[in-house]
Tab-separated table of C-alpha atoms and ligand atoms in Angstrom:
chain	number	residue	atom	x	y	z
A	1	MET	CA	28.489	-41.096	-46.578
A	2	THR	CA	26.242	-41.160	-49.621
A	3	PRO	CA	24.734	-44.237	-51.210
A	4	SER	CA	26.509	-45.912	-54.054
A	5	PRO	CA	25.774	-46.865	-56.746
A	6	PRO	CA	23.932	-43.678	-57.772
A	7	ALA	CA	20.195	-43.781	-57.194
A	8	HIS	CA	19.029	-43.777	-60.816
A	9	ASP	CA	15.589	-45.071	-59.924
A	10	VAL	CA	14.910	-42.200	-57.484
A	11	ALA	CA	13.450	-38.827	-58.497
A	12	ALA	CA	13.514	-35.712	-56.341
A	13	VAL	CA	10.488	-33.428	-56.361
A	14	ILE	CA	11.357	-30.051	-54.866
A	15	LEU	CA	8.482	-27.762	-53.914
A	16	ALA	CA	9.227	-24.167	-54.839
A	17	ALA	CA	5.945	-22.701	-56.074
A	18	GLY	CA	4.835	-20.836	-52.960
A	19	GLN	CA	5.051	-17.094	-52.467
A	20	GLY	CA	6.284	-17.230	-48.892
A	21	THR	CA	3.793	-14.794	-47.381
A	22	ARG	CA	5.660	-14.643	-44.095
A	23	PHE	CA	8.668	-13.071	-45.894
A	24	ARG	CA	6.617	-9.958	-46.781
A	25	SER	CA	8.571	-9.721	-50.004
A	26	ASP	CA	8.038	-8.946	-53.671
A	27	THR	CA	10.516	-11.737	-54.411
A	28	ALA	CA	9.493	-15.388	-54.146
A	29	LYS	CA	10.806	-16.890	-50.931
A	30	VAL	CA	12.910	-19.635	-52.523
A	31	LEU	CA	14.851	-16.966	-54.480
A	32	HIS	CA	16.050	-15.205	-51.350
A	33	ARG	CA	19.731	-15.852	-50.834
A	34	ALA	CA	21.666	-17.272	-47.925
A	35	ALA	CA	25.480	-17.339	-47.983
A	36	GLY	CA	25.653	-16.789	-51.739
A	37	ARG	CA	22.961	-19.092	-53.054
A	38	SER	CA	19.179	-19.052	-53.369
A	39	LEU	CA	17.301	-21.205	-50.872
A	40	VAL	CA	16.203	-23.625	-53.583
A	41	ALA	CA	19.732	-23.879	-55.033
A	42	HIS	CA	20.984	-25.008	-51.610
A	43	VAL	CA	18.480	-27.874	-51.727
A	44	LEU	CA	19.667	-28.830	-55.216
A	45	GLU	CA	23.295	-28.849	-54.048
A	46	ALA	CA	22.363	-31.144	-51.148
A	47	ILE	CA	21.025	-33.827	-53.517
A	48	ARG	CA	23.838	-33.489	-56.046
A	49	PRO	CA	25.985	-36.351	-54.624
A	50	PHE	CA	23.196	-38.920	-55.090
A	51	GLY	CA	23.124	-38.794	-58.881
A	52	LEU	CA	19.339	-39.123	-58.857
A	53	GLY	CA	17.586	-40.317	-62.005
A	54	GLN	CA	15.434	-37.182	-62.234
A	55	VAL	CA	15.121	-33.826	-60.491
A	56	ILE	CA	11.829	-31.938	-60.760
A	57	VAL	CA	11.274	-28.488	-59.279
A	58	VAL	CA	7.659	-27.350	-58.910
A	59	VAL	CA	7.437	-23.633	-59.693
A	60	GLY	CA	4.467	-21.260	-59.559
A	61	HIS	CA	4.852	-17.868	-57.926
A	62	GLN	CA	7.336	-15.953	-60.147
A	63	ALA	CA	7.762	-19.151	-62.131
A	64	ASP	CA	10.090	-17.631	-64.738
A	65	ALA	CA	12.527	-16.238	-62.208
A	66	VAL	CA	12.570	-19.444	-60.159
A	67	THR	CA	13.041	-21.495	-63.331
A	68	ALA	CA	15.981	-19.321	-64.390
A	69	ASP	CA	17.536	-19.684	-60.946
A	70	VAL	CA	17.325	-23.485	-60.839
A	71	GLN	CA	18.453	-23.830	-64.467
A	72	ALA	CA	21.598	-21.883	-63.514
A	73	VAL	CA	22.609	-24.708	-61.157
A	74	SER	CA	24.814	-27.109	-63.122
A	75	MET	CA	22.435	-30.047	-62.896
A	76	ASP	CA	19.778	-31.571	-65.098
A	77	VAL	CA	16.585	-30.036	-63.656
A	78	THR	CA	13.039	-30.192	-65.050
A	79	THR	CA	10.460	-27.670	-63.912
A	80	VAL	CA	6.723	-28.234	-63.619
A	81	VAL	CA	4.308	-25.327	-63.178
A	82	GLN	CA	1.758	-25.278	-60.388
A	83	ALA	CA	-0.315	-22.345	-61.619
A	84	GLN	CA	-2.312	-21.933	-58.429
A	85	GLN	CA	-0.663	-22.768	-55.155
A	86	ARG	CA	-3.243	-25.012	-53.577
A	87	GLY	CA	-0.916	-26.705	-51.103
A	88	THR	CA	2.083	-29.008	-50.893
A	89	GLY	CA	0.010	-32.076	-51.876
A	90	HIS	CA	-1.338	-30.258	-54.911
A	91	ALA	CA	2.227	-29.303	-55.853
A	92	VAL	CA	3.326	-32.960	-55.871
A	93	GLN	CA	0.196	-33.885	-57.863
A	94	GLN	CA	1.439	-31.538	-60.624
A	95	ALA	CA	4.877	-33.181	-60.676
A	96	PHE	CA	3.744	-36.802	-60.551
A	97	PRO	CA	2.756	-37.173	-64.246
A	98	ALA	CA	6.196	-35.836	-65.252
A	99	LEU	CA	8.043	-38.761	-63.632
A	100	LYS	CA	10.120	-40.828	-66.024
A	101	ASP	CA	9.186	-44.491	-66.488
A	102	SER	CA	12.444	-45.600	-64.870
A	103	ILE	CA	11.596	-43.942	-61.542
A	104	ARG	CA	10.604	-46.302	-58.713
A	105	ARG	CA	10.903	-44.047	-55.638
A	106	VAL	CA	10.193	-40.360	-55.143
A	107	MET	CA	11.945	-38.072	-52.667
A	108	VAL	CA	9.888	-34.980	-51.882
A	109	LEU	CA	11.746	-31.983	-50.465
A	110	PRO	CA	10.689	-28.443	-49.573
A	111	GLY	CA	12.459	-25.657	-51.474
A	112	ASP	CA	12.956	-23.589	-48.318
A	113	THR	CA	15.404	-25.781	-46.363
A	114	PRO	CA	18.842	-24.378	-47.260
A	115	LEU	CA	20.647	-26.141	-44.400
A	116	LEU	CA	19.983	-29.551	-45.918
A	117	THR	CA	22.952	-31.876	-46.384
A	118	ALA	CA	23.346	-35.132	-48.282
A	119	GLU	CA	24.169	-36.890	-44.989
A	120	ALA	CA	20.771	-35.921	-43.580
A	121	LEU	CA	19.089	-37.663	-46.510
A	122	THR	CA	21.075	-40.906	-46.334
A	123	GLY	CA	18.829	-42.018	-43.439
A	124	LEU	CA	15.833	-41.892	-45.787
A	125	PHE	CA	17.584	-44.083	-48.341
A	126	ALA	CA	18.578	-46.584	-45.672
A	127	ALA	CA	15.025	-46.733	-44.243
A	128	THR	CA	13.386	-47.312	-47.625
A	129	GLU	CA	15.568	-50.334	-48.322
A	130	GLU	CA	13.134	-52.190	-46.010
A	131	GLN	CA	9.977	-50.051	-45.931
A	132	PRO	CA	8.040	-48.310	-48.695
A	133	VAL	CA	7.830	-44.940	-46.924
A	134	ALA	CA	10.155	-42.924	-44.695
A	135	MET	CA	10.179	-39.324	-43.565
A	136	LEU	CA	12.535	-37.057	-41.640
A	137	THR	CA	11.464	-35.637	-38.301
A	138	MET	CA	13.201	-33.430	-35.744
A	139	HIS	CA	12.829	-32.448	-32.123
A	140	LEU	CA	12.412	-28.700	-31.617
A	141	PRO	CA	12.098	-26.840	-28.307
A	142	ASP	CA	9.649	-24.534	-30.097
A	143	PRO	CA	7.997	-26.291	-33.063
A	144	THR	CA	5.524	-23.437	-33.712
A	145	GLY	CA	4.478	-23.420	-37.373
A	146	TYR	CA	5.653	-26.967	-38.121
A	147	GLY	CA	3.474	-30.019	-38.599
A	148	ARG	CA	3.552	-32.286	-35.538
A	149	VAL	CA	4.372	-35.991	-35.732
A	150	LEU	CA	1.857	-38.323	-34.098
A	151	ARG	CA	3.396	-41.722	-33.528
A	152	ASP	CA	1.787	-45.166	-33.539
A	153	ALA	CA	2.092	-47.675	-30.728
A	154	ASP	CA	4.765	-49.441	-32.850
A	155	GLY	CA	6.840	-46.253	-33.248
A	156	GLY	CA	5.804	-45.584	-36.853
A	157	VAL	CA	4.108	-42.329	-37.822
A	158	ALA	CA	0.312	-42.435	-37.564
A	159	ARG	CA	-0.323	-39.001	-39.022
A	160	ILE	CA	0.928	-35.437	-39.253
A	161	VAL	CA	-1.149	-32.586	-37.954
A	162	GLU	CA	-0.400	-29.067	-39.161
A	163	HIS	CA	0.128	-26.400	-36.525
A	164	LYS	CA	-3.003	-24.534	-37.595
A	165	ASP	CA	-5.131	-27.676	-37.334
A	166	ALA	CA	-3.609	-28.970	-34.098
A	167	THR	CA	-5.303	-29.159	-30.707
A	168	ALA	CA	-3.525	-27.779	-27.648
A	169	ASP	CA	-2.371	-31.314	-26.756
A	170	GLU	CA	-1.034	-31.897	-30.260
A	171	ARG	CA	0.791	-28.561	-30.222
A	172	ALA	CA	2.581	-29.713	-27.082
A	173	ILE	CA	4.310	-32.417	-29.174
A	174	THR	CA	7.885	-31.338	-29.903
A	175	GLU	CA	8.581	-33.816	-32.713
A	176	ALA	CA	8.098	-31.860	-35.945
A	177	ASN	CA	7.786	-32.867	-39.592
A	178	ALA	CA	10.821	-31.840	-41.624
A	179	GLY	CA	8.747	-32.100	-44.821
A	180	MET	CA	11.159	-34.586	-46.468
A	181	TYR	CA	9.852	-37.944	-47.594
A	182	LEU	CA	10.972	-40.925	-49.639
A	183	VAL	CA	8.069	-42.995	-50.974
A	184	THR	CA	7.693	-45.689	-53.591
A	185	ARG	CA	6.164	-44.285	-56.723
A	186	ASP	CA	3.078	-46.491	-56.655
A	187	LEU	CA	2.106	-45.730	-53.075
A	188	LEU	CA	2.670	-42.003	-53.583
A	189	GLY	CA	0.483	-41.984	-56.695
A	190	ALA	CA	-2.346	-43.803	-54.899
A	191	ALA	CA	-2.203	-41.514	-51.851
A	192	LEU	CA	-2.088	-38.315	-53.943
A	193	GLU	CA	-5.367	-39.268	-55.582
A	194	ARG	CA	-7.086	-39.348	-52.212
A	195	LEU	CA	-6.037	-35.950	-50.788
A	196	ASP	CA	-8.720	-33.409	-49.865
A	197	ASP	CA	-8.699	-29.818	-48.643
A	198	ASP	CA	-10.806	-30.301	-45.547
A	199	ASN	CA	-8.483	-28.427	-43.171
A	200	ALA	CA	-7.778	-25.044	-41.596
A	201	GLN	CA	-6.034	-23.669	-44.704
A	202	GLY	CA	-8.335	-25.205	-47.339
A	203	GLU	CA	-5.253	-26.705	-49.033
A	204	LEU	CA	-4.222	-30.117	-50.281
A	205	TYR	CA	-1.655	-31.075	-47.661
A	206	LEU	CA	1.085	-33.476	-48.694
A	207	THR	CA	1.323	-34.407	-45.022
A	208	ASP	CA	-2.026	-36.223	-45.300
A	209	ILE	CA	-0.384	-38.989	-47.354
A	210	VAL	CA	1.053	-40.282	-44.076
A	211	ALA	CA	-2.339	-41.083	-42.518
A	212	LEU	CA	-3.606	-42.425	-45.861
A	213	LEU	CA	-0.665	-44.822	-46.176
A	214	ARG	CA	-1.010	-45.863	-42.548
A	215	GLN	CA	-4.690	-46.616	-43.084
A	216	ALA	CA	-3.685	-48.826	-46.006
A	217	ASP	CA	-1.452	-50.742	-43.549
A	218	HIS	CA	1.895	-49.358	-44.616
A	219	ARG	CA	4.324	-48.508	-41.887
A	220	VAL	CA	5.671	-44.958	-42.226
A	221	MET	CA	9.235	-44.914	-40.876
A	222	PRO	CA	10.287	-41.771	-39.008
A	223	VAL	CA	13.991	-40.966	-39.303
A	224	LEU	CA	15.217	-38.417	-36.772
A	225	ALA	CA	17.419	-35.625	-38.117
A	226	ALA	CA	19.119	-32.656	-36.496
A	227	PRO	CA	17.281	-29.322	-36.826
A	228	GLU	CA	20.606	-27.755	-37.916
A	229	VAL	CA	20.277	-29.613	-41.211
A	230	VAL	CA	16.556	-29.852	-41.897
A	231	ALA	CA	14.991	-26.691	-40.434
A	232	GLY	CA	12.903	-24.594	-42.813
A	233	VAL	CA	13.053	-20.870	-43.480
A	234	ASN	CA	9.659	-19.180	-43.291
A	235	ASP	CA	10.564	-15.576	-42.458
A	236	ARG	CA	13.539	-13.238	-42.675
A	237	ALA	CA	14.670	-13.841	-39.102
A	238	GLN	CA	14.988	-17.547	-39.909
A	239	LEU	CA	16.744	-16.595	-43.165
A	240	ALA	CA	19.395	-14.675	-41.236
A	241	ASP	CA	19.821	-17.570	-38.796
A	242	ALA	CA	20.179	-20.086	-41.620
A	243	ALA	CA	22.689	-17.916	-43.480
A	244	SER	CA	24.768	-17.626	-40.355
A	245	VAL	CA	24.784	-21.426	-39.873
A	246	LEU	CA	25.793	-21.930	-43.523
A	247	ARG	CA	28.644	-19.435	-43.286
A	248	ARG	CA	29.884	-20.897	-40.025
A	249	ARG	CA	29.817	-24.375	-41.571
A	250	HIS	CA	31.883	-23.211	-44.545
A	251	LEU	CA	34.395	-21.391	-42.335
A	252	GLU	CA	34.810	-24.550	-40.219
A	253	HIS	CA	35.504	-26.485	-43.406
A	254	LEU	CA	38.086	-23.920	-44.513
A	255	MET	CA	39.779	-23.904	-41.103
A	256	ARG	CA	39.701	-27.656	-40.393
A	257	ASP	CA	39.941	-29.303	-43.801
A	258	VAL	CA	41.905	-26.758	-45.853
A	259	GLY	CA	44.074	-24.962	-43.295
A	260	VAL	CA	42.873	-21.370	-43.581
A	261	SER	CA	43.302	-19.018	-40.612
A	262	VAL	CA	40.116	-17.136	-39.863
A	263	VAL	CA	41.048	-14.666	-37.165
A	264	ASP	CA	37.488	-13.745	-36.203
A	265	PRO	CA	34.758	-15.988	-37.649
A	266	ALA	CA	32.061	-13.705	-36.217
A	267	THR	CA	33.048	-10.845	-38.531
A	268	THR	CA	34.118	-12.913	-41.550
A	269	TYR	CA	31.414	-13.493	-44.165
A	270	VAL	CA	32.341	-16.124	-46.725
A	271	ASP	CA	29.797	-17.519	-49.186
A	272	VAL	CA	29.566	-21.296	-49.410
A	273	ASP	CA	31.135	-21.606	-52.875
A	274	VAL	CA	34.182	-19.443	-52.127
A	275	GLU	CA	37.494	-21.320	-52.298
A	276	VAL	CA	40.405	-20.285	-50.122
A	277	GLY	CA	43.891	-21.823	-50.293
A	278	ARG	CA	45.988	-23.374	-47.559
A	279	ASP	CA	47.691	-20.985	-45.144
A	280	ALA	CA	45.670	-18.036	-46.365
A	281	VAL	CA	44.636	-15.631	-43.596
A	282	LEU	CA	41.235	-13.943	-43.441
A	283	LEU	CA	41.369	-10.917	-41.157
A	284	PRO	CA	38.308	-9.409	-39.433
A	285	GLY	CA	35.763	-7.550	-41.521
A	286	THR	CA	36.303	-9.701	-44.610
A	287	MET	CA	33.350	-10.433	-46.871
A	288	LEU	CA	33.996	-12.860	-49.727
A	289	GLU	CA	31.038	-13.255	-52.030
A	290	SER	CA	30.062	-15.941	-54.475
A	291	GLY	CA	32.533	-16.801	-57.224
A	292	THR	CA	35.610	-15.619	-55.316
A	293	ARG	CA	38.835	-17.657	-55.096
A	294	ILE	CA	41.754	-16.832	-52.830
A	295	GLY	CA	45.184	-18.391	-53.371
A	296	GLU	CA	47.503	-20.011	-50.870
A	297	ARG	CA	49.191	-17.845	-48.220
A	298	THR	CA	47.304	-14.743	-49.326
A	299	VAL	CA	46.219	-12.331	-46.605
A	300	VAL	CA	42.797	-10.721	-47.017
A	301	GLY	CA	41.496	-7.898	-44.828
A	302	PRO	CA	40.986	-6.349	-42.490
A	303	ASN	CA	37.902	-4.926	-44.179
A	304	ALA	CA	37.853	-6.396	-47.643
A	305	HIS	CA	34.707	-6.970	-49.698
A	306	LEU	CA	35.311	-9.121	-52.767
A	307	THR	CA	32.667	-10.348	-55.200
A	308	ALA	CA	33.530	-12.924	-57.886
A	309	CYS	CA	37.232	-12.075	-57.639
A	310	THR	CA	40.193	-14.349	-58.292
A	311	ILE	CA	43.165	-13.581	-56.075
A	312	GLY	CA	46.443	-15.428	-56.577
A	313	ALA	CA	48.871	-16.831	-54.009
A	314	ASP	CA	51.047	-14.796	-51.625
A	315	ALA	CA	49.061	-11.616	-52.266
A	316	THR	CA	47.733	-9.087	-49.776
A	317	VAL	CA	44.366	-7.393	-50.176
A	318	HIS	CA	43.821	-4.847	-47.444
A	319	SER	CA	40.661	-2.707	-46.959
A	320	THR	CA	39.567	-3.134	-50.542
A	321	ARG	CA	36.378	-3.420	-52.563
A	322	GLY	CA	36.726	-5.757	-55.542
A	323	ASP	CA	34.168	-6.892	-58.091
A	324	GLN	CA	35.025	-9.372	-60.874
A	325	ALA	CA	38.701	-8.539	-60.601
A	326	GLU	CA	41.742	-10.785	-60.966
A	327	VAL	CA	44.806	-10.237	-58.839
A	328	GLY	CA	48.059	-12.053	-59.617
A	329	ASP	CA	50.440	-13.891	-57.311
A	330	GLY	CA	52.317	-11.701	-54.871
A	331	ALA	CA	50.360	-8.549	-55.724
A	332	LYS	CA	49.739	-5.934	-53.044
A	333	VAL	CA	46.363	-4.206	-53.066
A	334	GLY	CA	45.095	-1.436	-50.786
A	335	PRO	CA	44.461	-0.089	-48.327
A	336	PHE	CA	41.402	1.600	-49.853
A	337	ALA	CA	41.568	0.366	-53.417
A	338	HIS	CA	38.470	-0.084	-55.572
A	339	LEU	CA	38.879	-2.788	-58.202
A	340	ARG	CA	35.934	-2.666	-60.574
A	341	PRO	CA	34.927	-5.302	-63.154
A	342	GLY	CA	37.528	-6.199	-65.760
A	343	THR	CA	40.511	-5.357	-63.580
A	344	ARG	CA	43.447	-7.737	-64.105
A	345	LEU	CA	46.501	-7.133	-61.986
A	346	GLY	CA	49.598	-9.127	-62.921
A	347	VAL	CA	52.137	-10.924	-60.785
A	348	GLY	CA	53.869	-8.725	-58.213
A	349	THR	CA	51.910	-5.589	-59.044
A	350	LYS	CA	50.950	-2.931	-56.542
A	351	VAL	CA	47.700	-0.975	-56.451
A	352	GLY	CA	47.735	1.215	-53.392
A	353	ALA	CA	45.684	3.705	-51.455
A	354	TYR	CA	42.742	5.449	-53.130
A	355	VAL	CA	43.249	3.869	-56.529
A	356	GLU	CA	40.202	2.997	-58.625
A	357	THR	CA	40.533	0.626	-61.582
A	358	LYS	CA	38.156	-0.686	-64.251
A	359	ASN	CA	38.874	-2.727	-67.404
A	360	LEU	CA	42.528	-2.468	-66.569
A	361	ASP	CA	45.269	-4.863	-67.608
A	362	LEU	CA	48.253	-4.134	-65.416
A	363	ALA	CA	51.190	-6.357	-66.369
A	364	ALA	CA	53.704	-7.923	-64.007
A	365	GLY	CA	55.652	-5.705	-61.652
A	366	SER	CA	53.852	-2.460	-62.479
A	367	LYS	CA	52.928	-0.092	-59.689
A	368	VAL	CA	50.118	2.364	-59.031
A	369	PRO	CA	50.915	3.215	-55.425
A	370	HIS	CA	48.421	5.998	-54.705
A	371	LEU	CA	45.480	8.203	-55.732
A	372	ALA	CA	44.783	7.297	-59.345
A	373	TYR	CA	41.993	6.326	-61.702
A	374	LEU	CA	42.883	3.771	-64.360
A	375	GLY	CA	39.957	2.783	-66.559
A	376	ASP	CA	39.960	1.100	-69.981
A	377	ALA	CA	43.738	0.858	-69.953
A	378	THR	CA	46.444	-1.603	-70.926
A	379	VAL	CA	49.630	-1.133	-68.955
A	380	GLY	CA	52.803	-3.086	-69.734
A	381	GLU	CA	55.418	-4.514	-67.392
A	382	GLY	CA	57.500	-2.498	-64.954
A	383	VAL	CA	55.485	0.693	-65.398
A	384	ASN	CA	55.341	3.280	-62.633
A	385	ILE	CA	52.173	5.341	-62.408
A	386	ALA	CA	52.732	8.147	-59.924
A	387	CYS	CA	50.288	9.828	-57.590
A	388	GLY	CA	47.243	11.535	-59.083
A	389	VAL	CA	47.289	10.030	-62.593
A	390	ILE	CA	43.936	9.834	-64.372
A	391	THR	CA	43.011	8.029	-67.565
A	392	VAL	CA	40.510	10.384	-69.147
A	393	ASN	CA	38.581	7.550	-70.755
A	394	TYR	CA	35.172	9.120	-71.322
A	395	ASP	CA	34.435	12.009	-73.638
A	396	GLY	CA	30.797	12.285	-72.632
A	397	ALA	CA	29.677	9.901	-75.361
A	398	ASP	CA	32.204	7.080	-75.792
A	399	LYS	CA	34.868	5.252	-73.804
A	400	HIS	CA	38.441	5.168	-75.153
A	401	ARG	CA	41.505	3.111	-74.267
A	402	THR	CA	44.829	4.195	-72.893
A	403	THR	CA	47.929	2.123	-73.620
A	404	ILE	CA	51.086	2.465	-71.559
A	405	GLU	CA	53.942	0.302	-72.780
A	406	ASP	CA	56.637	-1.545	-70.808
A	407	GLY	CA	58.904	0.453	-68.546
A	408	ALA	CA	57.180	3.811	-68.991
A	409	PHE	CA	57.014	6.353	-66.157
A	410	VAL	CA	53.954	8.566	-65.791
A	411	GLY	CA	54.583	11.505	-63.456
A	412	CYS	CA	52.264	12.864	-60.778
A	413	ASP	CA	48.938	14.494	-61.583
A	414	THR	CA	48.924	13.567	-65.259
A	415	MET	CA	45.761	13.437	-67.382
A	416	LEU	CA	45.987	10.822	-70.130
A	417	VAL	CA	43.270	11.857	-72.585
A	418	ALA	CA	42.302	8.652	-74.388
A	419	PRO	CA	42.702	7.262	-76.933
A	420	VAL	CA	46.400	7.696	-76.345
A	421	THR	CA	49.564	5.585	-76.175
A	422	ILE	CA	52.643	6.140	-74.049
A	423	GLY	CA	55.528	4.298	-75.720
A	424	ALA	CA	57.891	1.887	-74.010
A	425	GLY	CA	60.400	3.503	-71.698
A	426	ALA	CA	58.914	6.991	-72.181
A	427	TYR	CA	58.653	9.618	-69.445
A	428	VAL	CA	55.671	11.877	-68.884
A	429	ALA	CA	56.425	14.960	-66.811
A	430	ALA	CA	54.337	15.672	-63.729
A	431	GLY	CA	51.240	17.794	-64.274
A	432	SER	CA	50.959	17.001	-67.975
A	433	THR	CA	47.728	16.744	-69.914
A	434	ILE	CA	48.623	14.243	-72.633
A	435	THR	CA	46.447	14.372	-75.735
A	436	HIS	CA	48.891	12.929	-78.308
A	437	ASP	CA	50.822	9.672	-78.372
A	438	VAL	CA	54.261	9.763	-76.754
A	439	PRO	CA	56.976	7.890	-78.705
A	440	ALA	CA	59.047	5.220	-76.992
A	441	ASP	CA	61.886	6.572	-74.839
A	442	ALA	CA	60.730	10.216	-75.275
A	443	LEU	CA	59.975	12.782	-72.589
A	444	ALA	CA	56.572	14.454	-72.875
A	445	ILE	CA	55.846	17.713	-71.088
A	446	ALA	CA	52.378	19.106	-71.621
A	447	ARG	CA	51.713	21.910	-69.180
A	448	ALA	CA	51.773	25.706	-69.068
A	449	ARG	CA	55.281	27.137	-68.596
A	450	GLN	CA	55.986	28.592	-65.182
A	451	THR	CA	56.552	32.369	-64.918
A	452	ASN	CA	58.208	33.866	-61.812
A	453	LYS	CA	57.462	37.566	-61.128
A	454	GLU	CA	60.284	38.795	-58.914
A	455	GLY	CA	59.197	40.871	-55.890
A	456	TRP	CA	55.494	40.617	-56.725
A	457	ALA	CA	54.427	39.256	-53.360
A	458	ARG	CA	56.457	41.777	-51.335
A	459	ALA	CA	54.952	44.666	-53.304
A	460	ARG	CA	51.452	43.394	-52.621
A	461	ARG	CA	52.084	43.183	-48.888
A	462	GLN	CA	53.449	46.752	-48.802
A	463	GLN	CA	50.396	48.070	-50.657
A	464	GLY	CA	48.104	46.339	-48.208
A	465	ALA	CA	49.922	47.927	-45.195
A	466	GLY	CA	48.794	51.435	-46.358
A	467	HIS	CA	45.121	50.695	-45.586
B	501	LIG	C1	5.340	-27.740	-44.454
B	501	LIG	C2	4.591	-28.970	-43.931
B	501	LIG	C3	4.852	-29.091	-42.446
B	501	LIG	C4	6.328	-29.184	-42.187
B	501	LIG	C5	7.104	-28.047	-42.840
B	501	LIG	C6	8.591	-28.339	-42.791
B	501	LIG	C7	2.577	-29.254	-45.294
B	501	LIG	C8	1.119	-29.065	-45.381
B	501	LIG	N1	3.184	-28.813	-44.201
B	501	LIG	O1	4.790	-26.601	-43.807
B	501	LIG	O2	4.197	-30.237	-41.925
B	501	LIG	O3	6.552	-29.195	-40.772
B	501	LIG	O4	6.739	-27.903	-44.212
B	501	LIG	O5	9.373	-27.301	-43.281
B	501	LIG	O6	3.167	-29.824	-46.187
B	501	LIG	N2	4.763	-25.020	-51.872
B	501	LIG	C9	4.417	-25.222	-53.184
B	501	LIG	N3	3.101	-25.170	-53.544
B	501	LIG	C10	2.130	-24.922	-52.644
B	501	LIG	C11	2.488	-24.710	-51.295
B	501	LIG	C12	3.811	-24.783	-50.937
B	501	LIG	O7	5.265	-25.459	-54.026
B	501	LIG	O8	0.972	-24.882	-53.056
B	501	LIG	C13	6.188	-25.065	-51.491
B	501	LIG	C14	6.689	-23.776	-50.876
B	501	LIG	O9	7.221	-22.913	-51.872
B	501	LIG	C15	7.776	-24.259	-49.918
B	501	LIG	C16	7.355	-25.677	-49.572
B	501	LIG	O10	6.379	-26.057	-50.507
B	501	LIG	O11	9.046	-24.295	-50.523
B	501	LIG	C17	6.765	-25.755	-48.152
B	501	LIG	O12	5.681	-24.850	-48.090
B	501	LIG	P1	5.417	-23.980	-46.805
B	501	LIG	O13	4.234	-23.128	-47.036
B	501	LIG	O14	6.667	-23.332	-46.354
B	501	LIG	O15	5.010	-25.149	-45.771
B	501	LIG	P2	5.108	-25.073	-44.210
B	501	LIG	O16	4.009	-24.252	-43.682
B	501	LIG	O17	6.488	-24.742	-43.784
B	502	LIG	CA1	8.269	-23.950	-44.802
């Protein structure tokens, strides 16, 4: 699938300095996300299996933000700044002096091709075993916007003409430039020196290296690739299309390779890094965002939206919003639960309808079946929290913790005014407002005493009848 041994003498240069005018965005194009990752991070993940000797990303527009994004990918990445974006050729000119001495070949990739796979690039490696230059091309029914590939009599590439510079005849060509090249270092360096900006956009086009190399009698090998893996993203409609392809690809992997049931792929949104265990079931309306892991045989949905959550095995998570929450094996969550950051639900716990949690440690077997708010709380094992319980964790200035020890029972509609501790095995009577610690095994009642006024209601009715 991928070349071995690792290609230590190859450097990747990824172009990510452009603004992406066609996105009409205040955010640099390559930072826009598709299926849980920025566009440029998808490109980095595609080259990961090759173990390249050097990876350079050319940054410019919003350089700091793009640098932070690519540094967050677990890979050794160098960035080079292209202060003014004077074209793709100019971008590679900035990167060239940063190449390590050990580099013999350079792979140039656009930063806006999130569909890219390692397989698509293996053709370039194979072609440059024999030839000094290869590039990926694709056939598109509508190649508008792409550079067109003009072939030689011998089948090599004679030159690339950009859409804006192309004649009507050239625009009729459906073979488009994917913008991915593998070139020996020496030939690239020589060609870069000879670029000019005599074209419709007044830019230094990287694509012109093809004609320059051809003129110097080097054959430029075209390697055909499928548009599904090399297409670029230039506007938000293409972004949505690419994201949908990426999600579909990941769902197919989960269904075919792992053994996950996805009842309705069309309404199931799973980011590419989300892991789901064997025999798990994803019901319609499920959205699993980056950093989420789902255990084996767990059922998620319908209508669950989880971000960076870890869900154990044999759990159910029904109609729930979760963010940075951990749910233990066999736990039952929802419908209509809201698990906020710092929620940790132990093995076999239950968090039911209309329960909101935050910074909660709920130990094994404890239950919060309905209508409660538990924030900044530590709850032991086998605790029952009845309907309507609220941890009063905020006094208007500071947050305070509530501790509920093993086996305690907290009755309905109780306010636990933190900081407060309910001891092990204690009972709290329904309707209590607890402001002091409750000792282990005690009963706490903290509510106004009930008074019954005999006959009061009848007397009122009789008075009213006189009017
Ligand atoms: C480019 C190719 C085109 C090809 C297409 C494939 C050129 C001149 N054209 O066109 O032949 O069909 O890709 O997707 O190369 N960038 C920089 N610095 C710059 C300009 C661009 O880093 O000065 C980066 C952009 O951020 C982007 C990438 O290079 O990630 C490609 O630039 P873009 O403007 O999208 O090129 P296309 O018009 O798509
Ligand atoms: Ca592009």
